[in-house]
XYZ file of C-alpha atoms in Angstrom:
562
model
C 118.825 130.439 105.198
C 120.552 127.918 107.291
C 119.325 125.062 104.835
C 119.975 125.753 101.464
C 119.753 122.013 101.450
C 117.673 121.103 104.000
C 119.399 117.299 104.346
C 123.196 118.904 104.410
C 122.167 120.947 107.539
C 122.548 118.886 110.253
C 125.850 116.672 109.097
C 127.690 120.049 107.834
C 127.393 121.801 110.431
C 128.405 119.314 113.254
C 131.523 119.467 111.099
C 131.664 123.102 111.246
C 132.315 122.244 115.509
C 135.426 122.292 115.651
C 137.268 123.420 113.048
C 139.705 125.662 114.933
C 140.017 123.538 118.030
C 140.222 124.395 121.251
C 141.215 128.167 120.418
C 137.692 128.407 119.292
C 135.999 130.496 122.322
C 132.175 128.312 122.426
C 130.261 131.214 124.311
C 131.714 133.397 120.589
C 130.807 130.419 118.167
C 127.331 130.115 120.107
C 124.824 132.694 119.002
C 121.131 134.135 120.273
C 120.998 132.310 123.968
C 120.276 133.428 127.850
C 121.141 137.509 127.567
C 123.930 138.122 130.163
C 122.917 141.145 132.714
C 125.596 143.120 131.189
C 123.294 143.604 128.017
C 119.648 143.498 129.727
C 117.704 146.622 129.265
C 119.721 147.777 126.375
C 118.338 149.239 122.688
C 121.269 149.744 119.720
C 119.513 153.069 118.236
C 122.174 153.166 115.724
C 125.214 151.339 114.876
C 128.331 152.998 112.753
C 130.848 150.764 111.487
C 134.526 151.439 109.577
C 136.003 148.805 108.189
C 139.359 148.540 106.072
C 140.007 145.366 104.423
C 143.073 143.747 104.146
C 143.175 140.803 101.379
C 146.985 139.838 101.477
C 147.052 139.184 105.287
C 142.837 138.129 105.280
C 142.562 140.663 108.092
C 140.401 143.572 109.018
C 140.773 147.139 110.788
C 137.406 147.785 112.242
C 136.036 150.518 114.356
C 132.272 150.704 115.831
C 130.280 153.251 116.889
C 127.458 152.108 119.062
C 125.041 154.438 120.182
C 122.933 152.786 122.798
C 119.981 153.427 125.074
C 119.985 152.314 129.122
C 116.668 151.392 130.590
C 118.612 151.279 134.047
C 121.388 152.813 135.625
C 124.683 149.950 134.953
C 128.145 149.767 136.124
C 128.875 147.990 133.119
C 128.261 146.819 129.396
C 128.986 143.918 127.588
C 129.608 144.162 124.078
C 130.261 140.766 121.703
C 133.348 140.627 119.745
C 135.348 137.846 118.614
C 137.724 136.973 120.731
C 140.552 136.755 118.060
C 140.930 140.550 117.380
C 143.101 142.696 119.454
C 141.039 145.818 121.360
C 143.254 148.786 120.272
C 141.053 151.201 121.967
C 137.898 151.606 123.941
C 135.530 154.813 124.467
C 132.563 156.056 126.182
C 131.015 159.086 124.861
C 133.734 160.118 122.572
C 136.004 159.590 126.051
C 139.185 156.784 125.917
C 139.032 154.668 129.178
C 142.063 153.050 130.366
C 142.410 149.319 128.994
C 141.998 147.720 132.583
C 138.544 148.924 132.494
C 137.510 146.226 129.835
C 138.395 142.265 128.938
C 137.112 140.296 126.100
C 138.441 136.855 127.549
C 135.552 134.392 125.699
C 134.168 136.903 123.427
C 131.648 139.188 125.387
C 133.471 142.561 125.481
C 132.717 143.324 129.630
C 133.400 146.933 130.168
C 132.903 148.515 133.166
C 131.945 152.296 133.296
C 134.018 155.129 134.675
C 130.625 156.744 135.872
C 127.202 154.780 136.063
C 125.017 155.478 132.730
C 121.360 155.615 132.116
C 119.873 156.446 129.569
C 121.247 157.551 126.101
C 125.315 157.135 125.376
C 128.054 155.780 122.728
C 130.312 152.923 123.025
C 133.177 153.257 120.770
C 135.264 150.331 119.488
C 138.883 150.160 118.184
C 140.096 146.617 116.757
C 142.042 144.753 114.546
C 142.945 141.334 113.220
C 142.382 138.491 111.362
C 138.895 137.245 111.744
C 137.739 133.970 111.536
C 138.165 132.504 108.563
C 134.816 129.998 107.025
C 135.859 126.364 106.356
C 132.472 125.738 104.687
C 130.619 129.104 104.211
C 127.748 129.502 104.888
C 127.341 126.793 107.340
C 130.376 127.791 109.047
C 130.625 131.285 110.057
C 133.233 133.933 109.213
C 134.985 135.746 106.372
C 135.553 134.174 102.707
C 138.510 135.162 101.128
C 138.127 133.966 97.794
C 139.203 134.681 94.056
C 137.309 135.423 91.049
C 138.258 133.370 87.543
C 140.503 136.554 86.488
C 141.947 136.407 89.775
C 140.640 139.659 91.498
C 139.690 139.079 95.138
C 136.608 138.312 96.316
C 135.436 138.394 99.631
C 131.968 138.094 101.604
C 131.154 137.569 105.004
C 128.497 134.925 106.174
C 127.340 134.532 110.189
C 124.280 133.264 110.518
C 125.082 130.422 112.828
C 128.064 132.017 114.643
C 126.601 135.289 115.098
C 127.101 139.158 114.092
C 130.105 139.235 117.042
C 132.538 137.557 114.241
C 133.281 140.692 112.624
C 131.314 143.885 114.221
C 131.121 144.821 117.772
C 127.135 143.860 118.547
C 124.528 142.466 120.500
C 124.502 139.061 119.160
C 120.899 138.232 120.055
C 117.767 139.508 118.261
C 117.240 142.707 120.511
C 120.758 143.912 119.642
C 118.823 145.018 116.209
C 120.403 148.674 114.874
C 117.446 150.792 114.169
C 119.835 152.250 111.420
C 122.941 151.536 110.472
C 125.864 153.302 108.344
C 128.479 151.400 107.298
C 132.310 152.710 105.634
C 133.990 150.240 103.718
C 137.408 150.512 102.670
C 138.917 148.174 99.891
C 141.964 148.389 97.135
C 141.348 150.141 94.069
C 139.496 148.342 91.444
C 137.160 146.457 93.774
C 133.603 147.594 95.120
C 132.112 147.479 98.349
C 128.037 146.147 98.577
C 126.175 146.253 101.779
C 123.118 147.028 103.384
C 120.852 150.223 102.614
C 121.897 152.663 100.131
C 125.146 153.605 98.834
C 125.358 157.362 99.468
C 129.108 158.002 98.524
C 132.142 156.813 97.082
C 135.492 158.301 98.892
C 138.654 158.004 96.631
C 142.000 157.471 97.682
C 145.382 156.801 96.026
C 145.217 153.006 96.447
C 141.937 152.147 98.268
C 138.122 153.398 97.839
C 135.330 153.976 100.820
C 131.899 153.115 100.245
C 129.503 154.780 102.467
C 126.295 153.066 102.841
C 123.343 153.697 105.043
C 120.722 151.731 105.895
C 117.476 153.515 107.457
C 115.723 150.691 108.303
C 116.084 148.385 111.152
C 118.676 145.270 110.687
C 118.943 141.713 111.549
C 122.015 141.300 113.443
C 123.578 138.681 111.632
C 121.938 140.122 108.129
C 124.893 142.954 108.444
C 126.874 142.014 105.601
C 130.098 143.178 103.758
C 131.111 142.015 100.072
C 133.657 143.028 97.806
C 134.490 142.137 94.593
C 135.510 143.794 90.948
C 131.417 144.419 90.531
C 129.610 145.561 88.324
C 125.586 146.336 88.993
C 122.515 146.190 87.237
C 120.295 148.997 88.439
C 116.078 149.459 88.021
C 112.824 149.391 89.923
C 110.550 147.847 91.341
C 106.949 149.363 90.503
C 105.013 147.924 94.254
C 101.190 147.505 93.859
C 101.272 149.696 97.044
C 102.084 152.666 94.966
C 106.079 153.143 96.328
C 108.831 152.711 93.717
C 111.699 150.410 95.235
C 115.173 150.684 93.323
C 116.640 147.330 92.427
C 120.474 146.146 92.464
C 121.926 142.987 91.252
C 125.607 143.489 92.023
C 127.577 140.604 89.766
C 130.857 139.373 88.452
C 131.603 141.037 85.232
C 131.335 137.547 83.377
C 127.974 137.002 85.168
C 126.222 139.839 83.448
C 123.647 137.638 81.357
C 122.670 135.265 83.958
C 122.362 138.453 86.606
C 119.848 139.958 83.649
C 117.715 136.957 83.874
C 117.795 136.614 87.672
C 116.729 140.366 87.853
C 113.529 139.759 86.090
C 112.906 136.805 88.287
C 113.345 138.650 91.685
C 110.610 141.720 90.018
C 108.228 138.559 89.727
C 109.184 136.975 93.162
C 108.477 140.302 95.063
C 105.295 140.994 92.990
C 104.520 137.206 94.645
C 105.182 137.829 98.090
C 103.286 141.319 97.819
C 100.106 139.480 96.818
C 100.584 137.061 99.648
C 101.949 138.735 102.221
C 102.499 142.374 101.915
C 104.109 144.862 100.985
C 108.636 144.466 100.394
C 109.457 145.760 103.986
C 112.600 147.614 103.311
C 111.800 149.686 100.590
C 113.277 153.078 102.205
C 116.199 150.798 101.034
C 116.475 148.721 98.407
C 115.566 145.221 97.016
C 119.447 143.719 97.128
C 121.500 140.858 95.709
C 125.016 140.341 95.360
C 127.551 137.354 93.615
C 128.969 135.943 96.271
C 131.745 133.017 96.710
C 129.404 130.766 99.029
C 126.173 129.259 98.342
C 124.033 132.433 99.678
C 122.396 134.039 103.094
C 119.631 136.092 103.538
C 121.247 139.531 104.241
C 119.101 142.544 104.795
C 118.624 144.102 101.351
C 121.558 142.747 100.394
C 121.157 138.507 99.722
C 123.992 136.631 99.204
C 123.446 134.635 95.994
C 126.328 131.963 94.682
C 123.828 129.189 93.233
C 125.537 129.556 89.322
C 122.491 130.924 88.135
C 120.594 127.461 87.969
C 116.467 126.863 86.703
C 115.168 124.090 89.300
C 112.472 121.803 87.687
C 109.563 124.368 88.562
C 111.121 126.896 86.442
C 113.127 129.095 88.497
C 115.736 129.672 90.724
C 115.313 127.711 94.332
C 117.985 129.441 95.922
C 117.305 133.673 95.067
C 113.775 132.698 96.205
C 114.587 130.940 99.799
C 117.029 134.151 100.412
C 114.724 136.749 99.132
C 111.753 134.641 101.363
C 113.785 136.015 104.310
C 113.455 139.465 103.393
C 109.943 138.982 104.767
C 110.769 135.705 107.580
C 113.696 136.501 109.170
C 114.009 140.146 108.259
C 111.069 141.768 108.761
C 109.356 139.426 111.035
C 112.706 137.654 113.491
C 112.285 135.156 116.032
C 112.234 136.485 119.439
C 114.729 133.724 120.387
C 116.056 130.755 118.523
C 113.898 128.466 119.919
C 111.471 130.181 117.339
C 113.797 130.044 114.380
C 111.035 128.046 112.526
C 109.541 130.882 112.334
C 112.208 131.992 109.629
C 113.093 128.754 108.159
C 109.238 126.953 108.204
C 107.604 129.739 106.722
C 110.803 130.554 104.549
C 110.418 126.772 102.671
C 106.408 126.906 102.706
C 106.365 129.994 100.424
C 108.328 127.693 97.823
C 105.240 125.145 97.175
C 103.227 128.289 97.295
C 104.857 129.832 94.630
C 104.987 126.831 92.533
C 101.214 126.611 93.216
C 101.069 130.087 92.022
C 103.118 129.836 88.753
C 101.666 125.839 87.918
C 99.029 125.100 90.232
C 98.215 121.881 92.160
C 100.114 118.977 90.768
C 104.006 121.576 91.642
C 102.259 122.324 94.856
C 101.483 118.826 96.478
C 104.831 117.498 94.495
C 107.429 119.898 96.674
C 105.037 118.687 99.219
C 105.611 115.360 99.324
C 109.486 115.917 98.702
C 109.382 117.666 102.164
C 107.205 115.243 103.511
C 110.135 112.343 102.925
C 112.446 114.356 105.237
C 110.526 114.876 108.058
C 112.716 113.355 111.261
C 110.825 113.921 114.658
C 113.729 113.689 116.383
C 112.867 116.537 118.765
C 110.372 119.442 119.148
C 110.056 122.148 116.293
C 110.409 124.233 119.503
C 112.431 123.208 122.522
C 111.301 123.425 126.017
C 114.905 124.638 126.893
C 116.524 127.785 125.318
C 118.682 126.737 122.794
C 121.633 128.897 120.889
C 121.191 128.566 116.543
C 123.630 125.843 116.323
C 121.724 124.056 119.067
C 118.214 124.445 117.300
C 120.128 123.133 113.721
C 122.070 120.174 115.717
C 119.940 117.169 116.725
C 122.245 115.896 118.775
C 121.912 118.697 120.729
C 118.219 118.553 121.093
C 117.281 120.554 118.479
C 114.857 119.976 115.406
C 117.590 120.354 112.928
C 116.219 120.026 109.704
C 112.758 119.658 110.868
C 112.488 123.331 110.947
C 112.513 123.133 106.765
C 110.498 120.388 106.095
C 107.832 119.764 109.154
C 107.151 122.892 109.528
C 106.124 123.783 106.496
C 104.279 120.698 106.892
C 102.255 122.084 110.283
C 101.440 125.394 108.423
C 100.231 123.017 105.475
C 97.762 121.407 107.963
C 96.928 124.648 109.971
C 96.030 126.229 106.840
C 93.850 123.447 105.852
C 91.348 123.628 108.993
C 91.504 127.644 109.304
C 91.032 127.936 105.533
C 92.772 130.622 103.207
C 91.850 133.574 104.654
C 92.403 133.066 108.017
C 95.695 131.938 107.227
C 97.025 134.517 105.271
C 95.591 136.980 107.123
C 97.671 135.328 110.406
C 100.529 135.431 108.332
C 100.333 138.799 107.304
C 100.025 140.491 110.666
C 102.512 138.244 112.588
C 104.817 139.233 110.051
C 104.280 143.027 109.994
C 102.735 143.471 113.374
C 99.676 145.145 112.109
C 96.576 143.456 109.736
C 96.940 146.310 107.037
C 100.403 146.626 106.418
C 101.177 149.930 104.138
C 104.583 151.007 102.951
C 105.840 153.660 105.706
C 103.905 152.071 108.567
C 105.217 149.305 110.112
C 108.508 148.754 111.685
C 110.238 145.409 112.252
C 108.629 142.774 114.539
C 110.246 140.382 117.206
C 108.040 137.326 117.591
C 107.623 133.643 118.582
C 105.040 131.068 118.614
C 103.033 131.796 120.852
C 102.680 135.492 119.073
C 101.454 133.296 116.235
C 99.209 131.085 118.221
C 97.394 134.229 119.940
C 96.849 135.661 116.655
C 95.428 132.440 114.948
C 93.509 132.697 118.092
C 91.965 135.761 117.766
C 91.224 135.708 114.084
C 89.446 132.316 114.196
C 87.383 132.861 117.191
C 88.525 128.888 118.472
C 91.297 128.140 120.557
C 94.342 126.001 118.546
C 96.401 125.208 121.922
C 95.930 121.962 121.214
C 96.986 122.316 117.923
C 100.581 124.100 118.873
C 101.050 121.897 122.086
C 101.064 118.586 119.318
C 102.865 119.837 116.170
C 105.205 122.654 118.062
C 106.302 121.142 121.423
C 106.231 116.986 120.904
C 108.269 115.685 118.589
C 106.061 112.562 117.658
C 103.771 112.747 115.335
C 99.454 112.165 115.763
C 98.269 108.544 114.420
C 95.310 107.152 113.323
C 94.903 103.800 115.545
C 92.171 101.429 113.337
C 90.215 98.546 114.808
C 88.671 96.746 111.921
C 85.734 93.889 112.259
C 84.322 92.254 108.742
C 81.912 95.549 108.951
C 83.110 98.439 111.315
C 86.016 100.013 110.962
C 86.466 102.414 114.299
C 89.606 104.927 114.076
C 91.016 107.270 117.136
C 93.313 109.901 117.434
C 97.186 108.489 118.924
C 98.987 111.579 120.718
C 102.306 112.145 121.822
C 101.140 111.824 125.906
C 98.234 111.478 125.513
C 97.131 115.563 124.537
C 94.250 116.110 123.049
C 93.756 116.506 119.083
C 90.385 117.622 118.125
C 91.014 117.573 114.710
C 88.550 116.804 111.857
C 89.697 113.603 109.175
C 88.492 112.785 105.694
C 88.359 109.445 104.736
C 87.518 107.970 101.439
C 85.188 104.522 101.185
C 85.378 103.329 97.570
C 85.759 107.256 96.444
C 83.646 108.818 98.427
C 84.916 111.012 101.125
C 83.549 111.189 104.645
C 84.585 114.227 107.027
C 85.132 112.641 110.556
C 84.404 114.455 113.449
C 87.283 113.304 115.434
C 86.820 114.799 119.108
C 86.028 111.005 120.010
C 86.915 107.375 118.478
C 84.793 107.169 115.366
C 83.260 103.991 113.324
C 82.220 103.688 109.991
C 80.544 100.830 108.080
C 82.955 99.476 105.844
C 83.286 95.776 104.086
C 86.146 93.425 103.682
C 87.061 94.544 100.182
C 85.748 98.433 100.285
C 88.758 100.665 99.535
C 89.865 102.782 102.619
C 92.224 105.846 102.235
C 92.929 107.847 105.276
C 93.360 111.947 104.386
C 93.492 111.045 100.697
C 93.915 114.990 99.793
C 96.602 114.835 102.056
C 95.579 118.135 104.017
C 96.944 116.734 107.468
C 100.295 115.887 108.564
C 100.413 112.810 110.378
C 102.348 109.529 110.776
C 102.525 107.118 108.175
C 103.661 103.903 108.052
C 104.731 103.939 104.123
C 106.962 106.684 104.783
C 108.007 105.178 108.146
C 109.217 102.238 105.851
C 110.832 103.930 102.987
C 112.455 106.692 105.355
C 113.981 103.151 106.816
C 114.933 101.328 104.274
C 117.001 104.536 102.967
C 118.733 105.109 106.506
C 119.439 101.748 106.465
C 120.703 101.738 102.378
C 122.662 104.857 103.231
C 124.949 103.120 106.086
């Protein structure tokens, strides 16, 4: 979700840098990355997690039960935790060890073994504290401590950026994913607890309540989410063309109730949209979650964060539910090996928006969120970096990373890809990198880890051609292709212009006086044209390339702006 608005990204969250100063460990604010040894060869089969919160002092007791799997005999293990909470206790299987056996200096929780370990044991975790506290949720990671208009707390957690490590003992990189998860919340009376999975129990208490939730299927690290509030929920189901029923919960602010009615309906409609597209909801062992929330919103796993006020955008529905709910399926189900691939969230994320407007209004909605997108396109740096960058460094420019390219030309790139592969092709790419298989039923699949290349051996292997050249232009330069023209009084000859000189085999229509010629553009071409004939280059705008009226107007605003 990192861009709720794609051309806040990059400025808010070089501001999120240093908001705590130099007591701000980097290697804990820094997320995804290089694995250290101490976590290589691991698998988190299940993770439990006890929380208490503590509102008056914004602080948290937290315990975590990590069951893990050894591929290797190790000496050691390194867990992430913020370095801000005190360790109260540390055990291996069920067994205290003494507290010079572990540090947590920067954030990575190093302890070292009283015996060496292979295979299958449990890492237990005792802590406490206040954790880190969001300046500008959720582009800057932690807890929200917030109130609602009568005054009750509210209280969410967003991490995206800064990683799972902020408030839960994990493995803050994608293969730290629980395969299940249970989660025990404790909160004063009169508030409620929503979180991922299913709520299985309510434990009551003189002054506090435990929610016990479980969550059966396999969880994005930083999609682990805790909110509290005085909620109330709107319960029903979604009927899947797959034949599974998938219960539904809207958990709102009592005073949002009619707005959280409307929104329901929407998000039965948006999943019925992404099932005909892409497949089937993949968590539906769970549930199809959304919860008020005091920030703008994150996609958390069957639980999205939702704080847009309930707005209609000029296509008729709400931007925001959709881009979080879009993650259910491109971030969720299908997550990025490494963040270097984090378009693969965010690009195909902000292309299912024009889709859908396509789908509820057709062309002219389509082509118009298009050309929105098109107007922010930077090329400051590769959609995917040579060098493996952390999540802030992908959404920071100024630390090579595409920033806000990852909303807007990326959805661009799938936009052209689409275009020479055709529909089915495409969809068909889509639907098994997300799900891992080409037939995706409820029950059968499991989430997938992928990155680009995944994508580009797929496209491969569907089409029957090889697209290298393709990815090597759009995914690892940063410049964009041009059409060089030579013109005489009767010839007009145009070439490809690459980003070192790669090659770009790729077809161009070109309209003389309305009538549109298909260029076969392995070569320089040349047409017979006259002074006054009317030339458009790609006037159905299928292909993404550079163009020097949006060169000039993406000036002149820069410049207006200053």
């Amino acid at each position: 979700m990192r861009c709720l608005i794609a051309s806040l990204i990059v400025s808010l969250l070089v501001l999120s840098g240093g908001v705590i100063g130099s007591e701000r460990s980097e290697y804990t604010m820094g997320s995804d990355g290089p694995l250290p040894t101490s976590q290589q060869g691991l698998l988190l089969q299940h993770a439990e997690l006890h929380f208490t919160i503590l509102p008056k002092e914004k602080a948290i007791n937290g315990t975590g039960i990590l069951t893990l799997v050894s591929d290797h005999s190790r000496n050691n293990v390194g867990i992430n935790l913020d370095n801000f909470f005190s360790i109260d206790k540390v055990l291996i299987n069920s067994k205290v060890i003494d507290e010079n056996q572990y540090s947590n200096p920067e954030g990575l929780l190093l302890i070292n073994l009283p015996n060496k370990i292979k295979g299958k044991f449990t890492v237990e975790i005792h802590y406490s504290g206040a954790p880190r506290e969001a300046v500008k949720a959720p582009w800057d990671g932690g807890f929200v401590w917030a109130k609602t208009s009568s005054g009750k707390d509210w209280i969410a957690t967003a991490v995206q950026g800064d990683g799972c490590d902020l408030f839960w003992p994990c493995i803050d990189n994608p293969i730290g994913e629980p395969k299940t998860t249970t989660m025990h919340i404790t909160v004063p009376k009169g508030l409620v607890a929503a979180a991922n999975g299913t709520l299985q129990s309510v434990t009551k208490g003189e002054t506090t309540d435990t929610y016990h939730w479980q969550a059966l299927s396999q969880l994005n690290t930083y999609g682990v989410a805790i909110n509290v509030g005085p909620y109330e929920v709107i319960k029903t189901t979604f009927h899947s063309q797959y034949g599974n029923e998938i219960p539904v919960e809207f958990y709102h602010l009592p005073e949002n109730k009619e707005g959280a009615k409307k929104l329901v309906q929407e998000l039965l409609d948006i999943t019925t949209f992404f099932e005909r597209k892409i497949g089937p909801y993949p968590f539906g062992q769970d549930k199809i979650g959304v919860v008020d929330t005091p920030h703008l919103g994150m996609e958390h796993q069957t639980i999205n964060a939702y704080g847009n006020n309930y707005i209609t955008d000029k296509y008729g529905f709400d931007w925001l539910m959709f881009h979080e709910f879009a993650h259910e399926w491109f971030a969720n189900q299908l997550t990025n090996k490494n963040a270097n691939a984090m378009w693969l969230h965010e690009g195909f994320g902000a292309y299912m928006h024009p889709l859908y407007e396509y789908y509820l209004h057709g062309q002219t909605a389509y082509m118009s969120h298009m050309f929105d997108m098109r107007l922010k396109v930077r090329n400051k740096a590769p959609i995917v970096s040579k060098e493996l960058l952390t999540v802030e460094g992908v959404y920071q420019e100024e630390k090579g990373g595409p920033g806000a390219d990852i909303y807007a030309k990326a959805p661009w790139v799938l936009h052209t890809l689409r275009n020479i592969i055709g529909d089915e092709h495409f969809f068909k790419a889509t639907t098994e990198l997300v799900y891992g298989t080409a037939k995706p039923t409820p029950g059968d699949f499991k989430p997938v880890l992928a990155d680009t290349e995944d994508f580009l051996r797929i496209v491969n292997r569907l089409t029957g051609q090889d697209f290298r050249w393709f990815f090597d232009v759009y995914f690892y330069q940063s410049a964009l292709p041009e059409i060089i023209q030579s013109k005489t009084d009767t010839r007009l000859t145009l070439q490809w212009k690459t980003p070192n000189n790669l090659p770009f085999p790729l077809p161009l229509d070109v309209s003389v006086n309305g009538k549109v010629l298909t260029l076969d553009m392995t070569k320089p071409q040349t047409i017979k044209v006259l002074p006054n004939d009317l030339v458009i280059i790609d006037p159905m705008s299928k292909v993404l390339i550079e163009k020097p009226h949006v060169a000039n107007y993406q000036r002149f605003i820069e410049e207006s702006t200053k």
